PDB file of C-alpha atoms in Angstrom:
ATOM      1  CA  MET A   1      12.250  15.597  19.747  1.00  0.00           C
ATOM      2  CA  ALA A   2       9.395  13.133  20.173  1.00  0.00           C
ATOM      3  CA  ILE A   3       9.388   9.883  18.214  1.00  0.00           C
ATOM      4  CA  PRO A   4       7.212   6.740  18.269  1.00  0.00           C
ATOM      5  CA  ASN A   5       8.134   4.074  20.818  1.00  0.00           C
ATOM      6  CA  ASP A   6       6.937   0.915  19.065  1.00  0.00           C
ATOM      7  CA  PRO A   7       9.870  -1.026  17.559  1.00  0.00           C
ATOM      8  CA  THR A   8       8.992  -0.589  13.887  1.00  0.00           C
ATOM      9  CA  ASN A   9       8.162   3.116  13.962  1.00  0.00           C
ATOM     10  CA  LEU A  10      10.983   3.856  16.408  1.00  0.00           C
ATOM     11  CA  GLY A  11      13.431   2.316  13.963  1.00  0.00           C
ATOM     12  CA  ARG A  12      11.740   4.128  11.119  1.00  0.00           C
ATOM     13  CA  ALA A  13      12.092   7.483  12.919  1.00  0.00           C
ATOM     14  CA  LEU A  14      15.744   6.895  13.785  1.00  0.00           C
ATOM     15  CA  LEU A  15      16.549   5.914  10.202  1.00  0.00           C
ATOM     16  CA  LEU A  16      14.839   9.091   8.997  1.00  0.00           C
ATOM     17  CA  LEU A  17      16.920  11.173  11.427  1.00  0.00           C
ATOM     18  CA  GLN A  18      20.037   9.450  10.139  1.00  0.00           C
ATOM     19  CA  LYS A  19      19.010  10.056   6.526  1.00  0.00           C
ATOM     20  CA  GLU A  20      18.708  13.753   7.374  1.00  0.00           C
ATOM     21  CA  LYS A  21      22.198  13.612   8.962  1.00  0.00           C
ATOM     22  CA  LEU A  22      20.927  14.539  12.425  1.00  0.00           C
ATOM     23  CA  ILE A  23      22.227  11.350  14.068  1.00  0.00           C
ATOM     24  CA  THR A  24      24.432   8.395  13.181  1.00  0.00           C
ATOM     25  CA  LEU A  25      23.443   4.809  13.946  1.00  0.00           C
ATOM     26  CA  LYS A  26      25.530   1.673  14.422  1.00  0.00           C
ATOM     27  CA  GLU A  27      26.058  -0.265  11.214  1.00  0.00           C
ATOM     28  CA  GLY A  28      24.084  -3.425  10.585  1.00  0.00           C
ATOM     29  CA  LYS A  29      20.966  -2.671  12.630  1.00  0.00           C
ATOM     30  CA  GLY A  30      18.645  -3.018   9.650  1.00  0.00           C
ATOM     31  CA  LEU A  31      15.152  -1.546   9.987  1.00  0.00           C
ATOM     32  CA  LEU A  32      14.939  -1.865  13.790  1.00  0.00           C
ATOM     33  CA  PRO A  33      17.571   0.337  15.433  1.00  0.00           C
ATOM     34  CA  THR A  34      16.919   1.682  18.931  1.00  0.00           C
ATOM     35  CA  ALA A  35      18.124   4.807  20.721  1.00  0.00           C
ATOM     36  CA  LEU A  36      20.945   2.666  22.141  1.00  0.00           C
ATOM     37  CA  ASP A  37      22.251   2.348  18.575  1.00  0.00           C
ATOM     38  CA  ILE A  38      22.888   6.090  18.206  1.00  0.00           C
ATOM     39  CA  THR A  39      26.648   6.550  17.882  1.00  0.00           C
ATOM     40  CA  ASP A  40      26.689  10.260  17.097  1.00  0.00           C
ATOM     41  CA  ASN A  41      24.236  13.027  17.949  1.00  0.00           C
ATOM     42  CA  PRO A  42      26.073  16.224  16.898  1.00  0.00           C
ATOM     43  CA  ARG A  43      23.096  18.498  17.561  1.00  0.00           C
ATOM     44  CA  HIS A  44      22.539  16.953  20.999  1.00  0.00           C
ATOM     45  CA  LEU A  45      18.935  16.105  20.214  1.00  0.00           C
ATOM     46  CA  GLN A  46      16.973  15.007  23.255  1.00  0.00           C
ATOM     47  CA  ILE A  47      14.889  12.124  21.977  1.00  0.00           C
ATOM     48  CA  MET A  48      11.689  11.245  23.810  1.00  0.00           C
ATOM     49  CA  GLU A  49       9.954   7.980  22.868  1.00  0.00           C
ATOM     50  CA  LEU A  50       6.154   8.132  23.119  1.00  0.00           C
ATOM     51  CA  GLU A  51       3.131   6.146  22.015  1.00  0.00           C
ATOM     52  CA  GLY A  52       2.470   7.003  18.355  1.00  0.00           C
ATOM     53  CA  ALA A  53      -1.080   8.177  19.048  1.00  0.00           C
ATOM     54  CA  GLN A  54       0.258  10.786  21.509  1.00  0.00           C
ATOM     55  CA  LEU A  55       2.624  12.425  19.054  1.00  0.00           C
ATOM     56  CA  PRO A  56       0.172  14.857  17.415  1.00  0.00           C
ATOM     57  CA  ARG A  57      -0.773  16.234  20.848  1.00  0.00           C
ATOM     58  CA  VAL A  58       2.801  16.766  22.015  1.00  0.00           C
ATOM     59  CA  LEU A  59       3.275  19.408  19.345  1.00  0.00           C
ATOM     60  CA  ASP A  60       1.373  21.702  21.745  1.00  0.00           C
ATOM     61  CA  ASP A  61       3.887  21.010  24.536  1.00  0.00           C
ATOM     62  CA  PRO A  62       6.533  23.768  24.770  1.00  0.00           C
ATOM     63  CA  LYS A  63       9.097  21.103  25.788  1.00  0.00           C
ATOM     64  CA  VAL A  64       8.765  19.436  22.379  1.00  0.00           C
ATOM     65  CA  ASP A  65      10.161  21.269  19.377  1.00  0.00           C
ATOM     66  CA  VAL A  66       9.757  18.520  16.790  1.00  0.00           C
ATOM     67  CA  ALA A  67       7.911  15.211  16.479  1.00  0.00           C
ATOM     68  CA  ILE A  68       8.176  12.443  13.929  1.00  0.00           C
ATOM     69  CA  ILE A  69       4.581  11.431  13.286  1.00  0.00           C
ATOM     70  CA  SER A  70       3.250   8.770  10.925  1.00  0.00           C
ATOM     71  CA  THR A  71       0.719   9.686   8.285  1.00  0.00           C
ATOM     72  CA  THR A  72      -1.944   7.737  10.174  1.00  0.00           C
ATOM     73  CA  TYR A  73      -1.717  10.122  13.127  1.00  0.00           C
ATOM     74  CA  ILE A  74      -0.765  13.365  11.366  1.00  0.00           C
ATOM     75  CA  GLN A  75      -4.074  13.383   9.507  1.00  0.00           C
ATOM     76  CA  GLN A  76      -5.840  13.962  12.845  1.00  0.00           C
ATOM     77  CA  THR A  77      -4.101  17.318  13.213  1.00  0.00           C
ATOM     78  CA  GLY A  78      -5.182  18.853   9.931  1.00  0.00           C
ATOM     79  CA  LEU A  79      -1.525  19.217   8.968  1.00  0.00           C
ATOM     80  CA  SER A  80      -0.347  18.101   5.555  1.00  0.00           C
ATOM     81  CA  PRO A  81       2.623  15.721   5.502  1.00  0.00           C
ATOM     82  CA  VAL A  82       3.674  17.211   2.179  1.00  0.00           C
ATOM     83  CA  HIS A  83       3.244  20.914   2.958  1.00  0.00           C
ATOM     84  CA  ASP A  84       3.808  21.179   6.713  1.00  0.00           C
ATOM     85  CA  SER A  85       6.682  18.769   7.315  1.00  0.00           C
ATOM     86  CA  VAL A  86      10.286  19.743   7.910  1.00  0.00           C
ATOM     87  CA  PHE A  87      11.330  16.548   6.132  1.00  0.00           C
ATOM     88  CA  ILE A  88       9.507  13.468   4.898  1.00  0.00           C
ATOM     89  CA  GLU A  89      10.357   9.926   3.863  1.00  0.00           C
ATOM     90  CA  ASP A  90      10.988   9.508   0.186  1.00  0.00           C
ATOM     91  CA  LYS A  91       8.896   7.359  -2.095  1.00  0.00           C
ATOM     92  CA  ASN A  92      11.445   4.518  -1.889  1.00  0.00           C
ATOM     93  CA  SER A  93      10.838   3.986   1.830  1.00  0.00           C
ATOM     94  CA  PRO A  94      10.780   0.312   2.840  1.00  0.00           C
ATOM     95  CA  TYR A  95       7.767   1.067   5.060  1.00  0.00           C
ATOM     96  CA  VAL A  96       4.940   0.302   2.700  1.00  0.00           C
ATOM     97  CA  ASN A  97       2.019  -1.965   3.524  1.00  0.00           C
ATOM     98  CA  ILE A  98       2.038  -5.130   1.476  1.00  0.00           C
ATOM     99  CA  LEU A  99      -0.987  -7.171   0.459  1.00  0.00           C
ATOM    100  CA  VAL A 100      -0.321 -10.889   0.579  1.00  0.00           C
ATOM    101  CA  ALA A 101      -2.274 -14.026  -0.199  1.00  0.00           C
ATOM    102  CA  ARG A 102      -1.713 -17.647   0.665  1.00  0.00           C
ATOM    103  CA  GLU A 103       0.003 -19.735  -1.986  1.00  0.00           C
ATOM    104  CA  ASP A 104      -3.168 -21.800  -2.476  1.00  0.00           C
ATOM    105  CA  ASN A 105      -5.373 -18.799  -3.293  1.00  0.00           C
ATOM    106  CA  LYS A 106      -3.035 -16.238  -4.838  1.00  0.00           C
ATOM    107  CA  ASN A 107      -4.633 -16.768  -8.256  1.00  0.00           C
ATOM    108  CA  ALA A 108      -8.228 -16.935  -7.016  1.00  0.00           C
ATOM    109  CA  GLU A 109     -10.647 -14.722  -8.900  1.00  0.00           C
ATOM    110  CA  ASN A 110     -11.721 -12.774  -5.796  1.00  0.00           C
ATOM    111  CA  VAL A 111      -8.068 -11.996  -4.977  1.00  0.00           C
ATOM    112  CA  LYS A 112      -7.463 -10.787  -8.535  1.00  0.00           C
ATOM    113  CA  GLU A 113     -10.611  -8.630  -8.409  1.00  0.00           C
ATOM    114  CA  PHE A 114      -9.582  -7.141  -5.076  1.00  0.00           C
ATOM    115  CA  LEU A 115      -6.093  -6.294  -6.332  1.00  0.00           C
ATOM    116  CA  GLN A 116      -7.476  -4.765  -9.508  1.00  0.00           C
ATOM    117  CA  SER A 117      -9.887  -2.548  -7.596  1.00  0.00           C
ATOM    118  CA  TYR A 118      -7.368  -1.678  -4.869  1.00  0.00           C
ATOM    119  CA  GLN A 119      -4.568  -0.800  -7.266  1.00  0.00           C
ATOM    120  CA  SER A 120      -6.630   1.824  -9.029  1.00  0.00           C
ATOM    121  CA  SER A 121      -6.352   5.548  -9.536  1.00  0.00           C
ATOM    122  CA  GLU A 122      -9.567   5.983  -7.515  1.00  0.00           C
ATOM    123  CA  VAL A 123      -7.995   4.363  -4.441  1.00  0.00           C
ATOM    124  CA  ALA A 124      -4.781   6.370  -4.916  1.00  0.00           C
ATOM    125  CA  LYS A 125      -6.805   9.613  -5.093  1.00  0.00           C
ATOM    126  CA  ALA A 126      -8.870   8.674  -2.031  1.00  0.00           C
ATOM    127  CA  ALA A 127      -5.709   7.873  -0.043  1.00  0.00           C
ATOM    128  CA  GLU A 128      -4.169  11.182  -1.082  1.00  0.00           C
ATOM    129  CA  THR A 129      -7.282  13.000   0.137  1.00  0.00           C
ATOM    130  CA  ILE A 130      -7.556  11.052   3.403  1.00  0.00           C
ATOM    131  CA  PHE A 131      -3.861  11.426   4.231  1.00  0.00           C
ATOM    132  CA  ASN A 132      -3.472  15.038   3.023  1.00  0.00           C
ATOM    133  CA  GLY A 133      -1.013  14.090   0.301  1.00  0.00           C
ATOM    134  CA  GLY A 134       1.063  11.842   2.560  1.00  0.00           C
ATOM    135  CA  ALA A 135       0.103   8.463   1.101  1.00  0.00           C
ATOM    136  CA  VAL A 136       2.288   6.881  -1.546  1.00  0.00           C
ATOM    137  CA  PRO A 137       0.774   4.028  -3.573  1.00  0.00           C
ATOM    138  CA  GLY A 138       2.901   0.920  -3.141  1.00  0.00           C
ATOM    139  CA  TRP A 139       2.151  -0.519  -6.559  1.00  0.00           C
TER     140      TRP A 139
END
């Protein structure tokens, strides 16, 4: 099994494997567990940590049966996260991008206009098209 090696997406992948009951992680590791935090691996998964951008290509490697790939990279393969995945994060995933503004400009007109245009059905539809159904609006 190939998973991303950067701390955030590594933790994200391990938490997804735990959610699917494929591994067990130490308690209290929050969103950033590492492979060292695996306490149980009943299926004896061999986990290979790779650069996220490499993950779509390793699907062609006969040594790799499964890869956990973020929506950003899966779109390059032509696969659909919704239709081609074995399992997928649910809509309540804590891994959503958040738009923030400084305290001194959070009520500025241009910020309000941006949020209004960004949090629209048009943007949601475009994201769904771009990410083959794998994008979940965070608003």
